[in-house]
mmCIF file of C-alpha atoms and ligand atoms in Angstrom:
data_model
loop_
_atom_site.group_PDB
_atom_site.id
_atom_site.type_symbol
_atom_site.label_atom_id
_atom_site.label_comp_id
_atom_site.label_asym_id
_atom_site.label_seq_id
_atom_site.Cartn_x
_atom_site.Cartn_y
_atom_site.Cartn_z
ATOM 1 C CA MET A 1 0.048 0.101 0.045
ATOM 2 C CA THR A 2 1.276 3.501 -0.830
ATOM 3 C CA PHE A 3 -0.466 6.659 0.387
ATOM 4 C CA TRP A 4 0.614 10.383 0.283
ATOM 5 C CA ILE A 5 0.304 12.958 2.830
ATOM 6 C CA THR A 6 2.179 16.204 3.581
ATOM 7 C CA ALA A 7 5.290 15.094 5.225
ATOM 8 C CA LEU A 8 6.272 12.680 7.716
ATOM 9 C CA TYR A 9 5.905 12.884 11.351
ATOM 10 C CA LEU A 10 5.808 9.630 13.279
ATOM 11 C CA LEU A 11 3.212 10.370 15.733
ATOM 12 C CA SER A 12 4.538 8.883 18.771
ATOM 13 C CA ALA A 13 7.177 10.818 20.620
ATOM 14 C CA ASN A 14 7.360 7.683 22.732
ATOM 15 C CA PHE A 15 8.271 5.707 19.701
ATOM 16 C CA LEU A 16 10.593 8.140 18.090
ATOM 17 C CA LEU A 17 12.638 8.881 21.336
ATOM 18 C CA LYS A 18 12.755 5.541 22.846
ATOM 19 C CA GLY A 19 13.378 4.092 19.376
ATOM 20 C CA TYR A 20 15.338 6.612 17.348
ATOM 21 C CA LEU A 21 17.218 8.466 19.924
ATOM 22 C CA ALA A 22 18.088 5.521 21.931
ATOM 23 C CA ASP A 23 19.389 3.570 18.985
ATOM 24 C CA SER A 24 21.407 6.297 17.797
ATOM 25 C CA ALA A 25 22.811 7.204 21.139
ATOM 26 C CA ALA A 26 26.596 7.303 21.356
ATOM 27 C CA SER A 27 27.900 7.136 24.839
ATOM 28 C CA ASN A 28 29.679 10.483 24.575
ATOM 29 C CA THR A 29 28.346 13.612 26.340
ATOM 30 C CA GLY A 30 26.687 15.980 23.922
ATOM 31 C CA ALA A 31 25.182 13.126 21.529
ATOM 32 C CA ARG A 32 21.761 13.898 20.302
ATOM 33 C CA ASP A 33 20.230 11.276 22.546
ATOM 34 C CA ASN A 34 17.864 11.184 25.620
ATOM 35 C CA LYS A 35 20.741 11.259 28.178
ATOM 36 C CA GLY A 36 21.609 14.768 29.453
ATOM 37 C CA THR A 37 22.781 16.873 32.360
ATOM 38 C CA GLU A 38 19.881 19.448 32.100
ATOM 39 C CA PHE A 39 16.157 18.940 31.559
ATOM 40 C CA ILE A 40 13.331 21.564 31.576
ATOM 41 C CA LEU A 41 9.813 20.090 31.695
ATOM 42 C CA THR A 42 6.240 20.309 33.101
ATOM 43 C CA PHE A 43 3.221 18.076 33.450
ATOM 44 C CA THR A 44 0.101 18.634 31.295
ATOM 45 C CA GLU A 45 -3.196 18.402 32.995
ATOM 46 C CA ASN A 46 -4.645 15.094 34.242
ATOM 47 C CA LEU A 47 -7.980 14.232 35.971
ATOM 48 C CA GLN A 48 -8.022 15.176 39.573
ATOM 49 C CA ARG A 49 -9.279 12.064 41.310
ATOM 50 C CA ASP A 50 -7.071 11.182 44.255
ATOM 51 C CA GLU A 51 -4.789 14.169 43.875
ATOM 52 C CA HIS A 52 -1.763 12.087 43.419
ATOM 53 C CA ASP A 53 1.375 13.898 42.966
ATOM 54 C CA ALA A 54 3.311 13.842 39.692
ATOM 55 C CA LYS A 55 6.721 12.071 39.798
ATOM 56 C CA LEU A 56 10.056 12.331 38.166
ATOM 57 C CA GLN A 57 12.209 9.273 37.755
ATOM 58 C CA ALA A 58 15.951 9.780 37.272
ATOM 59 C CA VAL A 59 18.260 6.961 36.159
ATOM 60 C CA GLY A 60 22.002 6.939 36.378
ATOM 61 C CA THR A 61 23.942 6.105 33.197
ATOM 62 C CA THR A 62 27.446 6.561 34.214
ATOM 63 C CA GLN A 63 30.033 4.807 36.333
ATOM 64 C CA THR A 64 30.498 7.980 38.372
ATOM 65 C CA PRO A 65 27.284 8.576 40.457
ATOM 66 C CA ALA A 66 25.371 11.735 39.285
ATOM 67 C CA THR A 67 24.317 14.384 41.878
ATOM 68 C CA VAL A 68 20.844 15.524 40.685
ATOM 69 C CA THR A 69 18.937 18.570 41.655
ATOM 70 C CA VAL A 70 15.193 18.967 40.829
ATOM 71 C CA GLU A 71 13.710 22.346 41.240
ATOM 72 C CA ALA A 72 10.289 23.912 40.790
ATOM 73 C CA PRO A 73 11.377 27.473 41.377
ATOM 74 C CA ALA A 74 7.920 29.162 41.305
ATOM 75 C CA VAL A 75 7.028 27.355 44.666
ATOM 76 C CA GLY A 76 10.690 27.130 46.016
ATOM 77 C CA PHE A 77 10.635 23.357 45.760
ATOM 78 C CA THR A 78 14.210 21.778 45.522
ATOM 79 C CA THR A 79 15.631 18.457 46.212
ATOM 80 C CA THR A 80 19.101 17.019 45.661
ATOM 81 C CA PHE A 81 20.101 13.278 45.557
ATOM 82 C CA ASN A 82 22.689 11.005 44.159
ATOM 83 C CA VAL A 83 21.982 8.277 41.570
ATOM 84 C CA SER A 84 24.433 5.545 40.620
ATOM 85 C CA PHE A 85 24.634 3.638 37.230
ATOM 86 C CA GLY A 86 21.431 1.658 36.604
ATOM 87 C CA GLU A 87 19.778 2.997 39.659
ATOM 88 C CA VAL A 88 16.339 4.815 39.462
ATOM 89 C CA LYS A 89 15.434 7.504 41.964
ATOM 90 C CA THR A 90 11.869 8.709 42.133
ATOM 91 C CA VAL A 91 11.012 12.246 43.246
ATOM 92 C CA ASP A 92 7.406 13.305 44.174
ATOM 93 C CA LEU A 93 6.630 16.733 42.925
ATOM 94 C CA PRO A 94 4.036 18.950 44.617
ATOM 95 C CA ARG A 95 1.132 18.537 42.063
ATOM 96 C CA VAL A 96 -0.345 22.014 42.074
ATOM 97 C CA ALA A 97 3.163 23.425 41.572
ATOM 98 C CA VAL A 98 3.847 21.391 38.466
ATOM 99 C CA GLU A 99 0.504 20.474 36.735
ATOM 100 C CA LEU A 100 -0.637 22.896 34.059
ATOM 101 C CA ARG A 101 -4.351 23.644 34.377
ATOM 102 C CA GLY A 102 -6.718 25.194 31.953
ATOM 103 C CA SER A 103 -5.685 27.215 28.732
ATOM 104 C CA GLY A 104 -3.274 29.982 29.485
ATOM 105 C CA VAL A 105 0.154 30.988 30.761
ATOM 106 C CA GLN A 106 1.317 29.762 34.085
ATOM 107 C CA ASP A 107 4.526 29.235 36.145
ATOM 108 C CA LYS A 108 4.961 25.439 36.473
ATOM 109 C CA GLY A 109 8.231 24.772 35.078
ATOM 110 C CA ILE A 110 10.639 22.149 36.485
ATOM 111 C CA HIS A 111 14.322 22.233 36.191
ATOM 112 C CA VAL A 112 16.633 19.131 36.514
ATOM 113 C CA THR A 113 20.375 19.378 36.639
ATOM 114 C CA ALA A 114 22.879 16.620 37.087
ATOM 115 C CA SER A 115 26.661 16.470 37.500
ATOM 116 C CA GLU A 116 26.792 13.431 34.975
ATOM 117 C CA GLU A 117 24.465 12.392 32.225
ATOM 118 C CA ILE A 118 21.281 10.850 33.418
ATOM 119 C CA THR A 119 17.825 9.907 31.844
ATOM 120 C CA VAL A 120 14.581 11.332 33.157
ATOM 121 C CA TYR A 121 10.928 10.097 32.912
ATOM 122 C CA GLY A 122 7.902 11.998 33.993
ATOM 123 C CA VAL A 123 5.338 9.854 35.567
ATOM 124 C CA PHE A 124 1.767 10.950 36.349
ATOM 125 C CA THR A 125 -0.118 8.022 38.086
ATOM 126 C CA GLU A 126 -3.522 9.491 39.007
ATOM 127 C CA SER A 127 -6.078 6.960 39.965
ATOM 128 C CA ALA A 128 -6.960 4.954 36.697
ATOM 129 C CA THR A 129 -5.700 7.769 34.556
ATOM 130 C CA SER A 130 -1.986 7.446 34.182
ATOM 131 C CA ASP A 131 0.831 8.047 31.618
ATOM 132 C CA ALA A 132 4.445 8.526 31.577
ATOM 133 C CA PHE A 133 6.770 10.322 29.184
ATOM 134 C CA LEU A 134 10.604 10.056 28.282
ATOM 135 C CA ALA A 135 11.957 13.551 29.030
ATOM 136 C CA LEU A 136 14.391 15.047 26.385
ATOM 137 C CA PRO A 137 17.354 16.941 27.665
ATOM 138 C CA THR A 138 17.838 20.550 26.740
ATOM 139 C CA ASP A 139 20.633 19.872 24.330
ATOM 140 C CA VAL A 140 18.255 18.241 21.979
ATOM 141 C CA LEU A 141 15.392 20.734 22.287
ATOM 142 C CA GLY A 142 14.419 22.673 19.232
ATOM 143 C CA THR A 143 12.315 25.504 17.760
ATOM 144 C CA GLU A 144 9.775 23.661 15.645
ATOM 145 C CA HIS A 145 7.236 21.150 16.798
ATOM 146 C CA PHE A 146 3.914 19.524 15.842
ATOM 147 C CA ALA A 147 1.384 18.358 18.458
ATOM 148 C CA SER A 148 0.255 14.810 18.552
ATOM 149 C CA CYS A 149 -3.046 14.094 20.390
ATOM 150 C CA SER A 150 -6.017 11.878 20.098
ATOM 151 C CA PRO A 151 -9.610 12.853 19.207
ATOM 152 C CA PRO A 152 -11.044 13.898 22.543
ATOM 153 C CA SER A 153 -13.471 11.727 24.469
ATOM 154 C CA GLY A 154 -16.379 13.633 26.041
ATOM 155 C CA SER A 155 -15.569 16.917 27.578
ATOM 156 C CA PHE A 156 -11.839 15.996 28.215
ATOM 157 C CA PRO A 157 -9.587 18.201 25.931
ATOM 158 C CA SER A 158 -6.649 17.437 23.891
ATOM 159 C CA GLN A 159 -3.798 19.654 24.993
ATOM 160 C CA ILE A 160 -0.348 21.039 24.364
ATOM 161 C CA GLY A 161 2.129 22.150 26.960
ATOM 162 C CA VAL A 162 5.176 24.493 26.231
ATOM 163 C CA VAL A 163 7.969 25.603 28.551
ATOM 164 C CA GLY A 164 10.524 28.299 27.874
ATOM 165 C CA THR A 165 14.122 27.542 28.333
ATOM 166 C CA ASP A 166 15.177 31.171 27.948
ATOM 167 C CA ASP A 167 13.697 34.634 28.847
ATOM 168 C CA GLY A 168 11.754 36.533 26.291
ATOM 169 C CA THR A 169 11.055 33.496 24.124
ATOM 170 C CA THR A 170 8.357 34.272 21.382
ATOM 171 C CA VAL A 171 6.245 31.119 20.791
ATOM 172 C CA SER A 172 3.721 30.921 17.910
ATOM 173 C CA ILE A 173 1.097 28.245 17.830
ATOM 174 C CA VAL A 174 -1.100 27.635 14.842
ATOM 175 C CA PRO A 175 -3.791 25.423 16.366
ATOM 176 C CA LYS A 176 -5.752 22.958 14.258
ATOM 177 C CA GLN A 177 -8.997 23.714 16.150
ATOM 178 C CA GLY A 178 -10.622 26.692 17.577
ATOM 179 C CA VAL A 179 -9.249 27.447 21.108
ATOM 180 C CA THR A 180 -9.790 29.730 24.004
ATOM 181 C CA PHE A 181 -6.458 30.928 25.331
ATOM 182 C CA ASP A 182 -6.036 33.294 28.310
ATOM 183 C CA GLY A 183 -9.775 34.174 27.906
ATOM 184 C CA LEU A 184 -9.417 35.043 24.076
ATOM 185 C CA ALA A 185 -11.055 33.038 21.350
ATOM 186 C CA TYR A 186 -8.928 31.921 18.486
ATOM 187 C CA ALA A 187 -10.053 30.235 15.221
ATOM 188 C CA ALA A 188 -8.394 27.167 13.834
ATOM 189 C CA GLY A 189 -5.386 28.349 11.850
ATOM 190 C CA GLN A 190 -5.080 31.682 13.582
ATOM 191 C CA THR A 191 -1.730 32.271 15.168
ATOM 192 C CA ILE A 192 -1.438 32.627 18.827
ATOM 193 C CA THR A 193 1.714 34.433 19.931
ATOM 194 C CA VAL A 194 2.936 34.189 23.500
ATOM 195 C CA THR A 195 6.127 35.442 25.189
ATOM 196 C CA LEU A 196 7.538 32.941 27.660
ATOM 197 C CA ASP A 197 10.355 33.329 30.112
ATOM 198 C CA ARG A 198 12.639 30.670 31.289
ATOM 199 C CA LEU A 199 10.608 27.934 33.064
ATOM 200 C CA GLN A 200 7.371 29.847 32.377
ATOM 201 C CA CYS A 201 4.743 27.530 30.522
ATOM 202 C CA LEU A 202 1.705 27.725 28.610
ATOM 203 C CA GLN A 203 -1.057 25.092 28.253
ATOM 204 C CA LEU A 204 -3.568 25.208 25.305
ATOM 205 C CA GLN A 205 -6.573 22.934 25.381
ATOM 206 C CA SER A 206 -9.380 22.089 22.843
ATOM 207 C CA ASP A 207 -12.446 20.075 22.773
ATOM 208 C CA GLY A 208 -11.258 19.169 19.182
ATOM 209 C CA ASP A 209 -8.138 17.220 18.213
ATOM 210 C CA LEU A 210 -5.146 19.460 18.296
ATOM 211 C CA THR A 211 -2.922 17.007 16.287
ATOM 212 C CA GLY A 212 -0.839 18.631 13.704
ATOM 213 C CA SER A 213 -1.025 22.158 15.510
ATOM 214 C CA HIS A 214 2.360 23.780 14.635
ATOM 215 C CA ILE A 215 4.541 25.238 17.437
ATOM 216 C CA THR A 216 7.403 27.621 16.434
ATOM 217 C CA SER A 217 9.701 29.565 18.654
ATOM 218 C CA ASP A 218 12.675 31.899 18.251
ATOM 219 C CA LYS A 219 14.508 29.917 21.099
ATOM 220 C CA SER A 220 14.409 26.363 22.066
ATOM 221 C CA VAL A 221 11.307 25.182 23.976
ATOM 222 C CA ALA A 222 10.144 21.946 25.697
ATOM 223 C CA VAL A 223 6.795 20.908 24.140
ATOM 224 C CA PHE A 224 4.358 18.279 25.365
ATOM 225 C CA SER A 225 1.142 17.038 23.892
ATOM 226 C CA GLY A 226 -1.519 14.515 24.491
ATOM 227 C CA ASN A 227 -5.015 14.503 26.117
ATOM 228 C CA LEU A 228 -6.186 15.222 29.615
ATOM 229 C CA PHE A 229 -8.137 11.860 29.507
ATOM 230 C CA VAL A 230 -9.169 9.883 26.411
ATOM 231 C CA THR A 231 -10.331 6.537 25.110
ATOM 232 C CA VAL A 232 -8.192 5.500 22.064
ATOM 233 C CA GLY A 233 -9.337 3.058 19.581
ATOM 234 C CA ASN A 234 -12.331 1.025 20.292
ATOM 235 C CA GLY A 235 -14.058 3.556 22.637
ATOM 236 C CA ARG A 236 -14.746 1.044 25.157
ATOM 237 C CA SER A 237 -15.906 2.350 28.416
ATOM 238 C CA GLY A 238 -13.288 1.998 31.287
ATOM 239 C CA SER A 239 -10.344 1.953 28.895
ATOM 240 C CA GLY A 240 -9.641 5.737 29.043
ATOM 241 C CA ASP A 241 -6.371 7.278 30.306
ATOM 242 C CA HIS A 242 -4.236 10.462 30.393
ATOM 243 C CA ILE A 243 -1.913 10.491 27.521
ATOM 244 C CA VAL A 244 1.236 12.607 27.145
ATOM 245 C CA GLU A 245 4.583 12.530 25.421
ATOM 246 C CA MET A 246 7.460 15.065 25.275
ATOM 247 C CA VAL A 247 7.465 16.095 21.549
ATOM 248 C CA PRO A 248 10.707 15.814 19.636
ATOM 249 C CA PRO A 249 11.478 18.818 17.586
ATOM 250 C CA VAL A 250 11.207 18.354 13.793
ATOM 251 C CA ASP A 251 14.993 18.437 13.296
ATOM 252 C CA THR A 252 15.272 15.129 15.181
ATOM 253 C CA TRP A 253 12.747 13.233 12.990
ATOM 254 C CA GLY A 254 13.817 10.411 10.960
ATOM 255 C CA ARG A 255 12.770 8.424 7.865
ATOM 256 C CA GLN A 256 12.430 4.829 8.932
ATOM 257 C CA PHE A 257 10.593 3.381 11.884
ATOM 258 C CA VAL A 258 10.215 -0.110 13.213
ATOM 259 C CA THR A 259 7.186 -1.189 15.383
ATOM 260 C CA VAL A 260 6.739 -4.193 17.609
ATOM 261 C CA PRO A 261 3.024 -5.250 18.131
ATOM 262 C CA LEU A 262 1.783 -5.528 21.613
ATOM 263 C CA LYS A 263 1.464 -9.118 22.785
ATOM 264 C CA LYS A 264 -2.047 -10.544 22.983
ATOM 265 C CA ARG A 265 -3.423 -7.502 21.252
ATOM 266 C CA THR A 266 -5.618 -8.760 18.459
ATOM 267 C CA ALA A 267 -7.323 -5.549 17.389
ATOM 268 C CA GLY A 268 -4.216 -4.167 15.823
ATOM 269 C CA ASP A 269 -2.175 -1.062 16.740
ATOM 270 C CA VAL A 270 -3.175 2.533 16.102
ATOM 271 C CA PHE A 271 -0.649 4.718 14.397
ATOM 272 C CA ARG A 272 -0.973 8.340 13.393
ATOM 273 C CA VAL A 273 1.468 9.857 10.978
ATOM 274 C CA ILE A 274 1.861 13.730 10.966
ATOM 275 C CA ALA A 275 3.315 15.694 8.114
ATOM 276 C CA ALA A 276 6.076 18.407 8.664
ATOM 277 C CA ARG A 277 6.555 19.200 4.913
ATOM 278 C CA ASP A 278 4.469 19.090 1.884
ATOM 279 C CA ASN A 279 4.674 16.113 -0.673
ATOM 280 C CA THR A 280 6.294 13.715 1.708
ATOM 281 C CA GLN A 281 5.673 10.165 0.547
ATOM 282 C CA VAL A 282 5.006 7.636 3.388
ATOM 283 C CA ARG A 283 5.195 3.994 2.650
ATOM 284 C CA PRO A 284 4.326 1.225 5.155
ATOM 285 C CA CYS A 285 6.564 -1.790 4.176
HETATM 286 C C1 LIG B 1 26.424 12.578 46.905
HETATM 287 O O1 LIG B 1 27.624 11.914 46.957
HETATM 288 C C2 LIG B 1 28.800 12.648 47.329
HETATM 289 C C3 LIG B 1 30.049 11.919 47.054
HETATM 290 O O2 LIG B 1 29.994 10.649 47.752
HETATM 291 C C4 LIG B 1 28.516 13.116 48.775
HETATM 292 O O3 LIG B 1 29.622 13.993 49.101
HETATM 293 C C5 LIG B 1 27.207 13.819 48.837
HETATM 294 O O4 LIG B 1 26.942 14.219 50.185
HETATM 295 C C6 LIG B 1 26.056 13.028 48.368
HETATM 296 N N1 LIG B 1 24.912 13.897 48.234
HETATM 297 C C7 LIG B 1 23.695 13.571 48.647
HETATM 298 C C8 LIG B 1 22.599 14.565 48.411
HETATM 299 O O5 LIG B 1 23.545 12.448 49.127
#
């Protein structure tokens, strides 16, 4: 089968990063992989059921233990710990300080620094609505991204989160759906321009599917996308969850992808392919 769309984006940041970046990872510092000594991130909104805190997991990747500091400066949260090779340390983050809510600008940025290269995961395990993402270090962040979400279920929005890595960053978002942002209504295709400082965030939510929304910035930003809570695929009640990935910038995308079916899943897997450029030919093989 051959089909044509406008440019290739393998939907799943999960897939791209855990696959492409991990495979291409050289062990040297500075490689374009998912190991790093600095991370800037946030958590997009989840259902508020039992008010579980969001968590970060830091994994040691070097023979010399890394000293890691996690900060949420807006609330004065800071913690420092050591993590050795192959060890996983989990940090509970005060939820109200790190979870984006609604559609607007907010100070919810998290800063992670490490003396040696580590890997970091964000984990948001609310009661029966959980997801985790692979964090990308600041040395692979970029200035052009596309959101990847799922068609919303019920009144739970699809959503995009952006964190500034530098003061005075101009972020432009062209949403694929009409949205309300900071109390103003924007039509699909109308550019929303926001200035973010370092560790300042925005969240954009829509009752429609924000997949394919284009996010550009004049300095590198950290981008997240997914859905607050959504049922993917068969729509079966009780199968919904929070979904989120940290989105790889366009300049890290690739041309070949390998997928492994989930064991025991007979209904097939769901893929979404998003185009960055016109006239990109996509061929399953
Ligand atoms: C981390 O390890 C160093 C070297 O062993 C030690 O001096 C330091 O106190 C440790 N820091 C923490 C937060 O445990």
